[in-house]
PDB file of C-alpha atoms and ligand atoms in Angstrom:
ATOM      1  CA  UNK A1223     -46.915 -20.613 -16.251  1.00 45.00           C
ATOM      2  CA  UNK A1224     -44.937 -20.897 -13.025  1.00 48.00           C
ATOM      3  CA  UNK A1225     -42.001 -18.600 -12.413  1.00 58.00           C
ATOM      4  CA  UNK A1226     -39.462 -18.957 -15.162  1.00 74.00           C
ATOM      5  CA  UNK A1227     -35.941 -20.184 -14.432  1.00 86.00           C
ATOM      6  CA  UNK A1228     -33.316 -18.652 -16.697  1.00 93.00           C
ATOM      7  CA  UNK A1229     -33.489 -17.088 -20.123  1.00 96.00           C
ATOM      8  CA  UNK A1230     -35.544 -19.094 -22.615  1.00 95.00           C
ATOM      9  CA  UNK A1231     -34.422 -18.633 -26.191  1.00 97.00           C
ATOM     10  CA  UNK A1232     -35.807 -20.130 -29.395  1.00 96.00           C
ATOM     11  CA  UNK A1233     -33.623 -20.498 -32.464  1.00 97.00           C
ATOM     12  CA  UNK A1234     -35.563 -20.833 -35.713  1.00 95.00           C
ATOM     13  CA  UNK A1235     -34.667 -21.279 -39.368  1.00 95.00           C
ATOM     14  CA  UNK A1236     -35.157 -23.309 -42.501  1.00 95.00           C
ATOM     15  CA  UNK A1237     -34.273 -27.018 -42.380  1.00 94.00           C
ATOM     16  CA  UNK A1238     -30.581 -27.696 -43.015  1.00 96.00           C
ATOM     17  CA  UNK A1239     -29.582 -24.069 -42.548  1.00 97.00           C
ATOM     18  CA  UNK A1240     -27.399 -24.738 -39.491  1.00 98.00           C
ATOM     19  CA  UNK A1241     -29.760 -24.244 -36.527  1.00 97.00           C
ATOM     20  CA  UNK A1242     -28.594 -27.281 -34.582  1.00 98.00           C
ATOM     21  CA  UNK A1243     -24.922 -26.624 -35.290  1.00 98.00           C
ATOM     22  CA  UNK A1244     -25.239 -23.000 -34.243  1.00 98.00           C
ATOM     23  CA  UNK A1245     -27.460 -23.716 -31.223  1.00 98.00           C
ATOM     24  CA  UNK A1246     -25.197 -26.535 -29.970  1.00 98.00           C
ATOM     25  CA  UNK A1247     -22.097 -24.363 -30.298  1.00 98.00           C
ATOM     26  CA  UNK A1248     -23.838 -21.523 -28.445  1.00 98.00           C
ATOM     27  CA  UNK A1249     -24.889 -23.980 -25.696  1.00 98.00           C
ATOM     28  CA  UNK A1250     -21.325 -25.292 -25.505  1.00 98.00           C
ATOM     29  CA  UNK A1251     -19.910 -21.754 -25.318  1.00 98.00           C
ATOM     30  CA  UNK A1252     -22.381 -20.791 -22.576  1.00 98.00           C
ATOM     31  CA  UNK A1253     -21.520 -23.974 -20.647  1.00 98.00           C
ATOM     32  CA  UNK A1254     -17.821 -23.254 -21.076  1.00 98.00           C
ATOM     33  CA  UNK A1255     -18.459 -19.816 -19.554  1.00 98.00           C
ATOM     34  CA  UNK A1256     -19.871 -21.544 -16.473  1.00 98.00           C
ATOM     35  CA  UNK A1257     -23.612 -21.382 -17.156  1.00 98.00           C
ATOM     36  CA  UNK A1258     -26.153 -24.165 -16.645  1.00 98.00           C
ATOM     37  CA  UNK A1259     -27.772 -24.870 -19.999  1.00 98.00           C
ATOM     38  CA  UNK A1260     -30.630 -27.023 -21.286  1.00 97.00           C
ATOM     39  CA  UNK A1261     -30.990 -27.548 -25.055  1.00 98.00           C
ATOM     40  CA  UNK A1262     -34.348 -28.801 -26.300  1.00 96.00           C
ATOM     41  CA  UNK A1263     -34.376 -30.059 -29.890  1.00 95.00           C
ATOM     42  CA  UNK A1264     -37.773 -29.209 -31.416  1.00 92.00           C
ATOM     43  CA  UNK A1265     -37.268 -30.702 -34.864  1.00 89.00           C
ATOM     44  CA  UNK A1266     -38.757 -34.066 -35.853  1.00 86.00           C
ATOM     45  CA  UNK A1267     -35.265 -34.833 -37.218  1.00 89.00           C
ATOM     46  CA  UNK A1268     -34.294 -35.272 -33.529  1.00 93.00           C
ATOM     47  CA  UNK A1269     -30.605 -34.556 -34.097  1.00 96.00           C
ATOM     48  CA  UNK A1270     -30.399 -31.172 -32.408  1.00 97.00           C
ATOM     49  CA  UNK A1271     -28.071 -32.202 -29.585  1.00 98.00           C
ATOM     50  CA  UNK A1272     -26.070 -34.944 -31.354  1.00 98.00           C
ATOM     51  CA  UNK A1273     -22.799 -32.987 -31.412  1.00 98.00           C
ATOM     52  CA  UNK A1274     -23.128 -32.168 -27.716  1.00 98.00           C
ATOM     53  CA  UNK A1275     -23.329 -35.892 -26.918  1.00 97.00           C
ATOM     54  CA  UNK A1276     -20.532 -37.458 -28.954  1.00 96.00           C
ATOM     55  CA  UNK A1277     -23.013 -38.606 -31.586  1.00 91.00           C
ATOM     56  CA  UNK A1278     -24.799 -41.071 -29.252  1.00 91.00           C
ATOM     57  CA  UNK A1279     -28.491 -41.925 -29.513  1.00 86.00           C
ATOM     58  CA  UNK A1280     -31.041 -40.315 -27.208  1.00 96.00           C
ATOM     59  CA  UNK A1281     -34.677 -41.506 -26.970  1.00 96.00           C
ATOM     60  CA  UNK A1282     -37.071 -38.700 -27.876  1.00 94.00           C
ATOM     61  CA  UNK A1283     -39.824 -37.434 -25.599  1.00 93.00           C
ATOM     62  CA  UNK A1284     -42.600 -38.491 -28.018  1.00 90.00           C
ATOM     63  CA  UNK A1285     -41.180 -42.020 -28.555  1.00 92.00           C
ATOM     64  CA  UNK A1286     -40.770 -42.510 -24.811  1.00 94.00           C
ATOM     65  CA  UNK A1287     -44.270 -41.245 -24.051  1.00 91.00           C
ATOM     66  CA  UNK A1288     -45.610 -43.726 -26.619  1.00 89.00           C
ATOM     67  CA  UNK A1289     -43.803 -46.624 -24.941  1.00 92.00           C
ATOM     68  CA  UNK A1290     -44.184 -46.010 -21.224  1.00 91.00           C
ATOM     69  CA  UNK A1291     -46.852 -44.369 -19.108  1.00 85.00           C
ATOM     70  CA  UNK A1292     -44.457 -42.940 -16.535  1.00 92.00           C
ATOM     71  CA  UNK A1293     -41.482 -41.024 -17.884  1.00 93.00           C
ATOM     72  CA  UNK A1294     -38.580 -39.832 -15.760  1.00 94.00           C
ATOM     73  CA  UNK A1295     -36.111 -37.134 -16.734  1.00 95.00           C
ATOM     74  CA  UNK A1296     -33.327 -39.744 -16.990  1.00 95.00           C
ATOM     75  CA  UNK A1297     -35.338 -41.557 -19.684  1.00 95.00           C
ATOM     76  CA  UNK A1298     -35.425 -38.609 -22.051  1.00 95.00           C
ATOM     77  CA  UNK A1299     -32.273 -36.623 -21.323  1.00 96.00           C
ATOM     78  CA  UNK A1300     -28.526 -36.954 -21.481  1.00 97.00           C
ATOM     79  CA  UNK A1301     -25.793 -34.778 -20.067  1.00 97.00           C
ATOM     80  CA  UNK A1302     -23.551 -33.530 -22.838  1.00 98.00           C
ATOM     81  CA  UNK A1303     -20.459 -31.363 -23.197  1.00 98.00           C
ATOM     82  CA  UNK A1304     -19.937 -28.934 -20.319  1.00 98.00           C
ATOM     83  CA  UNK A1305     -22.931 -30.397 -18.453  1.00 98.00           C
ATOM     84  CA  UNK A1306     -25.485 -29.247 -21.061  1.00 98.00           C
ATOM     85  CA  UNK A1307     -28.737 -31.145 -20.444  1.00 97.00           C
ATOM     86  CA  UNK A1308     -29.875 -32.471 -23.836  1.00 98.00           C
ATOM     87  CA  UNK A1309     -33.491 -33.275 -24.754  1.00 96.00           C
ATOM     88  CA  UNK A1310     -35.075 -34.177 -28.114  1.00 95.00           C
ATOM     89  CA  UNK A1311     -38.835 -33.592 -28.461  1.00 92.00           C
ATOM     90  CA  UNK A1312     -39.076 -35.992 -31.401  1.00 90.00           C
ATOM     91  CA  UNK A1313     -41.705 -36.324 -34.069  1.00 83.00           C
ATOM     92  CA  UNK A1314     -44.863 -38.200 -34.954  1.00 77.00           C
ATOM     93  CA  UNK A1315     -44.869 -41.650 -36.503  1.00 74.00           C
ATOM     94  CA  UNK A1316     -44.060 -40.842 -40.157  1.00 69.00           C
ATOM     95  CA  UNK A1317     -47.240 -40.062 -42.053  1.00 68.00           C
ATOM     96  CA  UNK A1318     -49.335 -39.728 -38.914  1.00 69.00           C
ATOM     97  CA  UNK A1319     -50.116 -36.726 -36.752  1.00 69.00           C
ATOM     98  CA  UNK A1320     -48.698 -33.246 -36.464  1.00 72.00           C
ATOM     99  CA  UNK A1321     -44.972 -32.596 -36.363  1.00 68.00           C
ATOM    100  CA  UNK A1322     -45.468 -29.800 -33.871  1.00 71.00           C
ATOM    101  CA  UNK A1323     -46.951 -32.185 -31.293  1.00 73.00           C
ATOM    102  CA  UNK A1324     -43.521 -33.184 -30.037  1.00 78.00           C
ATOM    103  CA  UNK A1325     -42.823 -29.638 -28.950  1.00 84.00           C
ATOM    104  CA  UNK A1326     -46.029 -29.421 -26.937  1.00 81.00           C
ATOM    105  CA  UNK A1327     -45.430 -32.830 -25.389  1.00 83.00           C
ATOM    106  CA  UNK A1328     -41.834 -32.012 -24.469  1.00 87.00           C
ATOM    107  CA  UNK A1329     -42.658 -28.652 -22.932  1.00 88.00           C
ATOM    108  CA  UNK A1330     -45.557 -30.115 -20.935  1.00 89.00           C
ATOM    109  CA  UNK A1331     -43.405 -32.983 -19.690  1.00 92.00           C
ATOM    110  CA  UNK A1332     -40.584 -30.661 -18.617  1.00 92.00           C
ATOM    111  CA  UNK A1333     -43.131 -28.608 -16.681  1.00 91.00           C
ATOM    112  CA  UNK A1334     -44.717 -31.719 -15.086  1.00 93.00           C
ATOM    113  CA  UNK A1335     -41.297 -33.041 -14.065  1.00 94.00           C
ATOM    114  CA  UNK A1336     -40.416 -29.585 -12.698  1.00 93.00           C
ATOM    115  CA  UNK A1337     -37.149 -29.750 -14.625  1.00 93.00           C
ATOM    116  CA  UNK A1338     -36.655 -25.984 -14.691  1.00 93.00           C
ATOM    117  CA  UNK A1339     -37.301 -25.575 -10.955  1.00 92.00           C
ATOM    118  CA  UNK A1340     -34.948 -28.416 -10.084  1.00 90.00           C
ATOM    119  CA  UNK A1341     -32.190 -27.980 -12.667  1.00 92.00           C
ATOM    120  CA  UNK A1342     -32.244 -24.170 -12.315  1.00 95.00           C
ATOM    121  CA  UNK A1343     -30.854 -23.437 -15.772  1.00 97.00           C
ATOM    122  CA  UNK A1344     -29.371 -20.065 -16.670  1.00 98.00           C
ATOM    123  CA  UNK A1345     -30.354 -20.707 -20.301  1.00 98.00           C
ATOM    124  CA  UNK A1346     -32.856 -22.940 -22.070  1.00 97.00           C
ATOM    125  CA  UNK A1347     -32.302 -23.062 -25.829  1.00 98.00           C
ATOM    126  CA  UNK A1348     -35.078 -24.405 -28.081  1.00 96.00           C
ATOM    127  CA  UNK A1349     -33.846 -25.432 -31.533  1.00 96.00           C
ATOM    128  CA  UNK A1350     -36.967 -25.226 -33.719  1.00 93.00           C
ATOM    129  CA  UNK A1351     -37.631 -26.093 -37.352  1.00 90.00           C
ATOM    130  CA  UNK A1352     -39.018 -23.069 -39.168  1.00 84.00           C
ATOM    131  CA  UNK A1353     -39.887 -24.117 -42.709  1.00 77.00           C
ATOM    132  CA  UNK A1354     -43.563 -24.136 -41.927  1.00 69.00           C
ATOM    133  CA  UNK A1355     -44.688 -22.127 -38.970  1.00 63.00           C
ATOM    134  CA  UNK A1356     -47.702 -24.317 -38.206  1.00 70.00           C
ATOM    135  CA  UNK A1357     -49.386 -24.011 -34.825  1.00 72.00           C
ATOM    136  CA  UNK A1358     -47.112 -26.655 -33.304  1.00 74.00           C
ATOM    137  CA  UNK A1359     -43.858 -25.108 -34.367  1.00 81.00           C
ATOM    138  CA  UNK A1360     -45.066 -21.698 -33.231  1.00 83.00           C
ATOM    139  CA  UNK A1361     -45.594 -22.988 -29.667  1.00 82.00           C
ATOM    140  CA  UNK A1362     -42.279 -21.670 -28.266  1.00 85.00           C
ATOM    141  CA  UNK A1363     -42.881 -18.142 -29.594  1.00 88.00           C
ATOM    142  CA  UNK A1364     -46.638 -18.147 -29.146  1.00 85.00           C
ATOM    143  CA  UNK A1365     -47.297 -19.380 -25.642  1.00 79.00           C
ATOM    144  CA  UNK A1366     -44.790 -17.400 -23.606  1.00 81.00           C
ATOM    145  CA  UNK A1367     -42.304 -20.277 -23.526  1.00 87.00           C
ATOM    146  CA  UNK A1368     -39.425 -18.400 -25.150  1.00 93.00           C
ATOM    147  CA  UNK A1369     -38.692 -14.796 -24.234  1.00 92.00           C
ATOM    148  CA  UNK A1370     -36.733 -14.159 -27.387  1.00 96.00           C
ATOM    149  CA  UNK A1371     -36.305 -15.785 -30.765  1.00 96.00           C
ATOM    150  CA  UNK A1372     -33.329 -15.683 -33.103  1.00 98.00           C
ATOM    151  CA  UNK A1373     -33.524 -16.627 -36.768  1.00 98.00           C
ATOM    152  CA  UNK A1374     -30.686 -18.385 -38.600  1.00 98.00           C
ATOM    153  CA  UNK A1375     -30.424 -17.719 -42.317  1.00 98.00           C
ATOM    154  CA  UNK A1376     -27.910 -18.033 -45.103  1.00 98.00           C
ATOM    155  CA  UNK A1377     -27.941 -15.824 -48.195  1.00 96.00           C
ATOM    156  CA  UNK A1378     -29.914 -18.459 -50.162  1.00 96.00           C
ATOM    157  CA  UNK A1379     -33.280 -17.075 -51.165  1.00 96.00           C
ATOM    158  CA  UNK A1380     -35.225 -20.027 -49.708  1.00 95.00           C
ATOM    159  CA  UNK A1381     -33.604 -19.414 -46.322  1.00 97.00           C
ATOM    160  CA  UNK A1382     -34.428 -15.705 -46.517  1.00 97.00           C
ATOM    161  CA  UNK A1383     -37.980 -16.609 -47.567  1.00 96.00           C
ATOM    162  CA  UNK A1384     -38.317 -18.876 -44.489  1.00 95.00           C
ATOM    163  CA  UNK A1385     -36.860 -16.130 -42.264  1.00 97.00           C
ATOM    164  CA  UNK A1386     -39.420 -13.662 -43.626  1.00 97.00           C
ATOM    165  CA  UNK A1387     -42.226 -16.120 -42.778  1.00 95.00           C
ATOM    166  CA  UNK A1388     -40.847 -16.442 -39.246  1.00 95.00           C
ATOM    167  CA  UNK A1389     -40.872 -12.652 -38.975  1.00 96.00           C
ATOM    168  CA  UNK A1390     -44.573 -12.809 -39.921  1.00 95.00           C
ATOM    169  CA  UNK A1391     -45.265 -15.302 -37.105  1.00 93.00           C
ATOM    170  CA  UNK A1392     -43.341 -13.238 -34.545  1.00 94.00           C
ATOM    171  CA  UNK A1393     -45.006 -10.069 -35.746  1.00 94.00           C
ATOM    172  CA  UNK A1394     -48.392 -11.749 -35.205  1.00 92.00           C
ATOM    173  CA  UNK A1395     -47.797 -13.165 -31.720  1.00 91.00           C
ATOM    174  CA  UNK A1396     -45.397 -10.670 -30.088  1.00 91.00           C
ATOM    175  CA  UNK A1397     -48.013  -7.992 -29.344  1.00 89.00           C
ATOM    176  CA  UNK A1398     -50.081 -10.494 -27.304  1.00 89.00           C
ATOM    177  CA  UNK A1399     -47.264 -11.821 -25.124  1.00 87.00           C
ATOM    178  CA  UNK A1400     -45.369 -13.980 -27.601  1.00 89.00           C
ATOM    179  CA  UNK A1401     -41.621 -13.874 -28.048  1.00 91.00           C
ATOM    180  CA  UNK A1402     -39.929 -10.894 -29.665  1.00 95.00           C
ATOM    181  CA  UNK A1403     -37.067 -11.174 -32.097  1.00 97.00           C
ATOM    182  CA  UNK A1404     -33.517 -10.857 -30.756  1.00 98.00           C
ATOM    183  CA  UNK A1405     -32.051 -10.777 -34.241  1.00 98.00           C
ATOM    184  CA  UNK A1406     -30.754 -12.692 -37.200  1.00 98.00           C
ATOM    185  CA  UNK A1407     -27.749 -15.035 -37.168  1.00 98.00           C
ATOM    186  CA  UNK A1408     -26.151 -15.105 -40.628  1.00 98.00           C
ATOM    187  CA  UNK A1409     -24.693 -18.557 -41.300  1.00 98.00           C
ATOM    188  CA  UNK A1410     -22.518 -20.144 -43.958  1.00 97.00           C
ATOM    189  CA  UNK A1411     -20.961 -16.893 -45.076  1.00 96.00           C
ATOM    190  CA  UNK A1412     -18.463 -17.492 -47.860  1.00 92.00           C
ATOM    191  CA  UNK A1413     -19.276 -15.531 -51.027  1.00 85.00           C
ATOM    192  CA  UNK A1414     -18.506 -11.819 -50.781  1.00 82.00           C
ATOM    193  CA  UNK A1415     -22.112 -10.784 -51.428  1.00 89.00           C
ATOM    194  CA  UNK A1416     -23.603 -13.051 -48.677  1.00 93.00           C
ATOM    195  CA  UNK A1417     -22.952 -10.643 -45.832  1.00 94.00           C
ATOM    196  CA  UNK A1418     -24.237  -7.614 -47.733  1.00 93.00           C
ATOM    197  CA  UNK A1419     -27.389  -9.462 -48.850  1.00 95.00           C
ATOM    198  CA  UNK A1420     -28.340 -10.679 -45.352  1.00 97.00           C
ATOM    199  CA  UNK A1421     -27.514  -7.285 -43.844  1.00 96.00           C
ATOM    200  CA  UNK A1422     -29.758  -5.576 -46.383  1.00 97.00           C
ATOM    201  CA  UNK A1423     -32.644  -8.012 -45.839  1.00 98.00           C
ATOM    202  CA  UNK A1424     -32.410  -7.576 -42.055  1.00 98.00           C
ATOM    203  CA  UNK A1425     -32.324  -3.802 -42.394  1.00 98.00           C
ATOM    204  CA  UNK A1426     -35.404  -3.823 -44.649  1.00 98.00           C
ATOM    205  CA  UNK A1427     -37.203  -5.892 -41.988  1.00 98.00           C
ATOM    206  CA  UNK A1428     -36.098  -3.671 -39.111  1.00 98.00           C
ATOM    207  CA  UNK A1429     -34.026  -6.323 -37.318  1.00 98.00           C
ATOM    208  CA  UNK A1430     -30.347  -6.510 -36.293  1.00 98.00           C
ATOM    209  CA  UNK A1431     -27.879  -9.137 -37.511  1.00 98.00           C
ATOM    210  CA  UNK A1432     -26.189 -10.299 -34.301  1.00 98.00           C
ATOM    211  CA  UNK A1433     -23.363 -12.225 -35.947  1.00 98.00           C
ATOM    212  CA  UNK A1434     -21.921 -13.575 -39.187  1.00 98.00           C
ATOM    213  CA  UNK A1435     -20.774 -17.211 -39.032  1.00 98.00           C
ATOM    214  CA  UNK A1436     -18.375 -18.220 -41.816  1.00 98.00           C
ATOM    215  CA  UNK A1437     -18.839 -21.449 -43.735  1.00 98.00           C
ATOM    216  CA  UNK A1438     -15.936 -23.423 -42.302  1.00 98.00           C
ATOM    217  CA  UNK A1439     -14.409 -26.853 -42.612  1.00 98.00           C
ATOM    218  CA  UNK A1440     -13.921 -26.838 -38.816  1.00 98.00           C
ATOM    219  CA  UNK A1441     -17.707 -27.397 -38.532  1.00 98.00           C
ATOM    220  CA  UNK A1442     -17.641 -30.459 -40.795  1.00 98.00           C
ATOM    221  CA  UNK A1443     -14.549 -31.849 -39.054  1.00 98.00           C
ATOM    222  CA  UNK A1444     -16.030 -31.436 -35.583  1.00 98.00           C
ATOM    223  CA  UNK A1445     -19.359 -32.920 -36.702  1.00 97.00           C
ATOM    224  CA  UNK A1446     -17.558 -36.064 -37.915  1.00 96.00           C
ATOM    225  CA  UNK A1447     -16.159 -36.454 -34.388  1.00 96.00           C
ATOM    226  CA  UNK A1448     -19.663 -35.952 -32.947  1.00 96.00           C
ATOM    227  CA  UNK A1449     -18.534 -32.715 -31.338  1.00 98.00           C
ATOM    228  CA  UNK A1450     -19.135 -28.985 -31.391  1.00 98.00           C
ATOM    229  CA  UNK A1451     -16.351 -26.732 -32.668  1.00 98.00           C
ATOM    230  CA  UNK A1452     -16.086 -25.378 -29.111  1.00 98.00           C
ATOM    231  CA  UNK A1453     -15.157 -28.867 -27.881  1.00 98.00           C
ATOM    232  CA  UNK A1454     -13.150 -30.222 -30.841  1.00 98.00           C
ATOM    233  CA  UNK A1455     -11.283 -27.080 -31.927  1.00 98.00           C
ATOM    234  CA  UNK A1456     -11.457 -24.652 -28.994  1.00 98.00           C
ATOM    235  CA  UNK A1457      -8.566 -22.526 -30.266  1.00 98.00           C
ATOM    236  CA  UNK A1458     -10.035 -22.012 -33.753  1.00 98.00           C
ATOM    237  CA  UNK A1459     -11.375 -18.713 -35.091  1.00 98.00           C
ATOM    238  CA  UNK A1460     -14.714 -20.458 -35.668  1.00 98.00           C
ATOM    239  CA  UNK A1461     -14.967 -21.308 -31.950  1.00 98.00           C
ATOM    240  CA  UNK A1462     -14.403 -17.627 -31.201  1.00 98.00           C
ATOM    241  CA  UNK A1463     -17.268 -16.695 -33.566  1.00 98.00           C
ATOM    242  CA  UNK A1464     -19.627 -18.975 -31.600  1.00 98.00           C
ATOM    243  CA  UNK A1465     -18.355 -17.593 -28.269  1.00 98.00           C
ATOM    244  CA  UNK A1466     -19.109 -14.098 -29.525  1.00 98.00           C
ATOM    245  CA  UNK A1467     -22.706 -15.120 -30.365  1.00 98.00           C
ATOM    246  CA  UNK A1468     -23.080 -16.677 -26.903  1.00 98.00           C
ATOM    247  CA  UNK A1469     -21.754 -13.506 -25.254  1.00 98.00           C
ATOM    248  CA  UNK A1470     -24.203 -11.400 -27.257  1.00 98.00           C
ATOM    249  CA  UNK A1471     -27.146 -13.574 -26.159  1.00 98.00           C
ATOM    250  CA  UNK A1472     -25.924 -13.456 -22.573  1.00 97.00           C
ATOM    251  CA  UNK A1473     -25.180  -9.750 -22.302  1.00 97.00           C
ATOM    252  CA  UNK A1474     -27.727  -8.213 -24.636  1.00 96.00           C
ATOM    253  CA  UNK A1475     -31.464  -8.273 -23.996  1.00 95.00           C
ATOM    254  CA  UNK A1476     -32.593  -6.124 -26.921  1.00 96.00           C
ATOM    255  CA  UNK A1477     -35.494  -7.329 -29.013  1.00 96.00           C
ATOM    256  CA  UNK A1478     -37.698  -5.991 -31.778  1.00 97.00           C
ATOM    257  CA  UNK A1479     -40.972  -6.770 -33.509  1.00 96.00           C
ATOM    258  CA  UNK A1480     -39.896  -7.425 -37.097  1.00 97.00           C
ATOM    259  CA  UNK A1481     -41.536  -5.831 -40.114  1.00 97.00           C
ATOM    260  CA  UNK A1482     -41.835  -8.718 -42.595  1.00 97.00           C
ATOM    261  CA  UNK A1483     -41.890  -7.927 -46.298  1.00 98.00           C
ATOM    262  CA  UNK A1484     -45.126  -8.675 -48.157  1.00 97.00           C
ATOM    263  CA  UNK A1485     -45.151 -10.732 -51.356  1.00 96.00           C
ATOM    264  CA  UNK A1486     -44.477  -7.944 -53.900  1.00 98.00           C
ATOM    265  CA  UNK A1487     -41.876  -6.301 -51.595  1.00 98.00           C
ATOM    266  CA  UNK A1488     -39.955  -9.567 -51.205  1.00 97.00           C
ATOM    267  CA  UNK A1489     -40.068 -10.165 -54.948  1.00 97.00           C
ATOM    268  CA  UNK A1490     -38.764  -6.662 -55.643  1.00 97.00           C
ATOM    269  CA  UNK A1491     -36.028  -7.076 -53.031  1.00 98.00           C
ATOM    270  CA  UNK A1492     -34.968 -10.435 -54.513  1.00 97.00           C
ATOM    271  CA  UNK A1493     -34.879  -8.965 -58.018  1.00 96.00           C
ATOM    272  CA  UNK A1494     -32.650  -6.127 -56.837  1.00 96.00           C
ATOM    273  CA  UNK A1495     -30.144  -8.626 -55.414  1.00 95.00           C
ATOM    274  CA  UNK A1496     -30.368 -10.778 -58.524  1.00 93.00           C
ATOM    275  CA  UNK A1497     -29.284  -7.748 -60.570  1.00 91.00           C
ATOM    276  CA  UNK A1498     -26.469  -6.874 -58.184  1.00 90.00           C
ATOM    277  CA  UNK A1499     -25.029 -10.380 -58.017  1.00 87.00           C
ATOM    278  CA  UNK A1500     -25.351 -10.775 -61.769  1.00 81.00           C
ATOM    279  CA  UNK A1501     -23.435  -7.532 -62.309  1.00 81.00           C
ATOM    280  CA  UNK A1502     -20.622  -8.771 -60.074  1.00 72.00           C
ATOM    281  CA  UNK A1503     -20.511 -12.136 -61.829  1.00 68.00           C
ATOM    282  CA  UNK A1504     -20.470 -10.622 -65.317  1.00 72.00           C
ATOM    283  CA  UNK A1505     -17.846  -8.036 -64.407  1.00 69.00           C
ATOM    284  CA  UNK A1506     -20.051  -4.959 -64.787  1.00 67.00           C
ATOM    285  CA  UNK A1507     -19.214  -4.254 -61.165  1.00 60.00           C
ATOM    286  CA  UNK A1508     -15.700  -5.360 -60.284  1.00 57.00           C
ATOM    287  CA  UNK A1509     -15.879  -5.444 -56.548  1.00 59.00           C
ATOM    288  CA  UNK A1510     -18.673  -6.228 -54.132  1.00 60.00           C
ATOM    289  CA  UNK A1511     -17.457  -3.252 -52.074  1.00 57.00           C
ATOM    290  CA  UNK A1512     -18.823  -1.080 -54.875  1.00 54.00           C
ATOM    291  CA  UNK A1513     -22.290  -2.270 -53.844  1.00 56.00           C
TER     292      UNK A1513
HETATM  293  P1  ADP B1248     -30.446 -27.603 -39.233  1.00 94.98           P
HETATM  294  O1  ADP B1248     -30.402 -27.907 -37.786  1.00 94.98           O
HETATM  295  O2  ADP B1248     -30.862 -26.195 -39.522  1.00 94.98           O
HETATM  296  O3  ADP B1248     -31.272 -28.584 -40.010  1.00 94.98           O
HETATM  297  P2  ADP B1248     -27.659 -28.388 -39.172  1.00 94.98           P
HETATM  298  O4  ADP B1248     -27.158 -27.586 -38.024  1.00 94.98           O
HETATM  299  O5  ADP B1248     -27.936 -29.838 -38.928  1.00 94.98           O
HETATM  300  O6  ADP B1248     -28.953 -27.697 -39.811  1.00 94.98           O
HETATM  301  O7  ADP B1248     -26.622 -28.200 -40.363  1.00 94.98           O
HETATM  302  C1  ADP B1248     -26.760 -28.844 -41.608  1.00 94.98           C
HETATM  303  C2  ADP B1248     -25.386 -29.175 -42.153  1.00 94.98           C
HETATM  304  O8  ADP B1248     -24.679 -27.965 -42.455  1.00 94.98           O
HETATM  305  C3  ADP B1248     -24.525 -29.959 -41.156  1.00 94.98           C
HETATM  306  O9  ADP B1248     -23.851 -30.977 -41.825  1.00 94.98           O
HETATM  307  C4  ADP B1248     -23.572 -28.905 -40.613  1.00 94.98           C
HETATM  308  O10 ADP B1248     -22.323 -29.448 -40.226  1.00 94.98           O
HETATM  309  C5  ADP B1248     -23.423 -27.953 -41.799  1.00 94.98           C
HETATM  310  N1  ADP B1248     -23.104 -26.577 -41.364  1.00 94.98           N
HETATM  311  C6  ADP B1248     -23.873 -25.751 -40.621  1.00 94.98           C
HETATM  312  N2  ADP B1248     -23.286 -24.563 -40.412  1.00 94.98           N
HETATM  313  C7  ADP B1248     -22.082 -24.619 -41.050  1.00 94.98           C
HETATM  314  C8  ADP B1248     -20.960 -23.702 -41.204  1.00 94.98           C
HETATM  315  N3  ADP B1248     -20.988 -22.483 -40.683  1.00 94.98           N
HETATM  316  N4  ADP B1248     -19.882 -24.136 -41.908  1.00 94.98           N
HETATM  317  C9  ADP B1248     -19.867 -25.391 -42.463  1.00 94.98           C
HETATM  318  N5  ADP B1248     -20.863 -26.282 -42.345  1.00 94.98           N
HETATM  319  C10 ADP B1248     -21.962 -25.911 -41.657  1.00 94.98           C
HETATM  320 MG1   MG B1249     -31.391 -29.413 -36.760  1.00 94.98          MG
END
């Protein structure tokens, strides 16, 4: 690949876990700090950058490539909040083809159009679906596109399960030039055990948690306006949480190769937390702090 412009970061996680919300708020916070940012949505849902663009439609790379032979950057991008350049890779025609194809197509097109050389971004954020780490979805971490990956998870077991699978993919590709893991972003924290559970899972896997994002009504409110929290409620505590994540990604370059849990280890770990939460709920343990 030609010389890379800026830091390229992939944000992975289970569908619906808050990747796009978190990524868009990080992009907005980086833009607010004066950086040039590109956000590439790599989810067939194609709604990664919606809240950076006031909720307006944006043609996806795959749809545009299907319709016209020559594609210009203006056809597949929009400038959002703070000048963030927004791109949606898109997905296959439902029921046909591989969902990961959009990512390949988008990355190839951006390279052909020399977008990175011309736009000179400080940051490129790839927002990638991580339920199934098929070849296509692994492209950003596999082929030297992203330098670092971050994984968003909540304390729900299915989200932790997906995070563990992502650790497996990173663990597989990192030694041969793939992305390393920057850390875990804990999202939707509300119950007292959530923080402790995610912290424990991350520790078991040898990875840092780089921030805890509370479940907050400010996110829902801002989303209804088609905005990030950074734009809609810049003075809120939630906006400050996202700024802190952005500062971490900007100032810290640490990364690790995660140690994913194998099947029996994950089952044992889950059982342990089942017992702990059950004890809290039934009053055997009064306070989560006791854990
Ligand atoms: P993903 O991109 O992982 O599929 P989204 O970012 O689209 O997930 O988030 C899914 C839903 O959860 C959205 O409606 C979003 O507003 C909501 N959400 C995400 N994070 C939070 C949070 N910290 N507090 C409240 N709602 C949240
Ligand atoms: Mg999304």
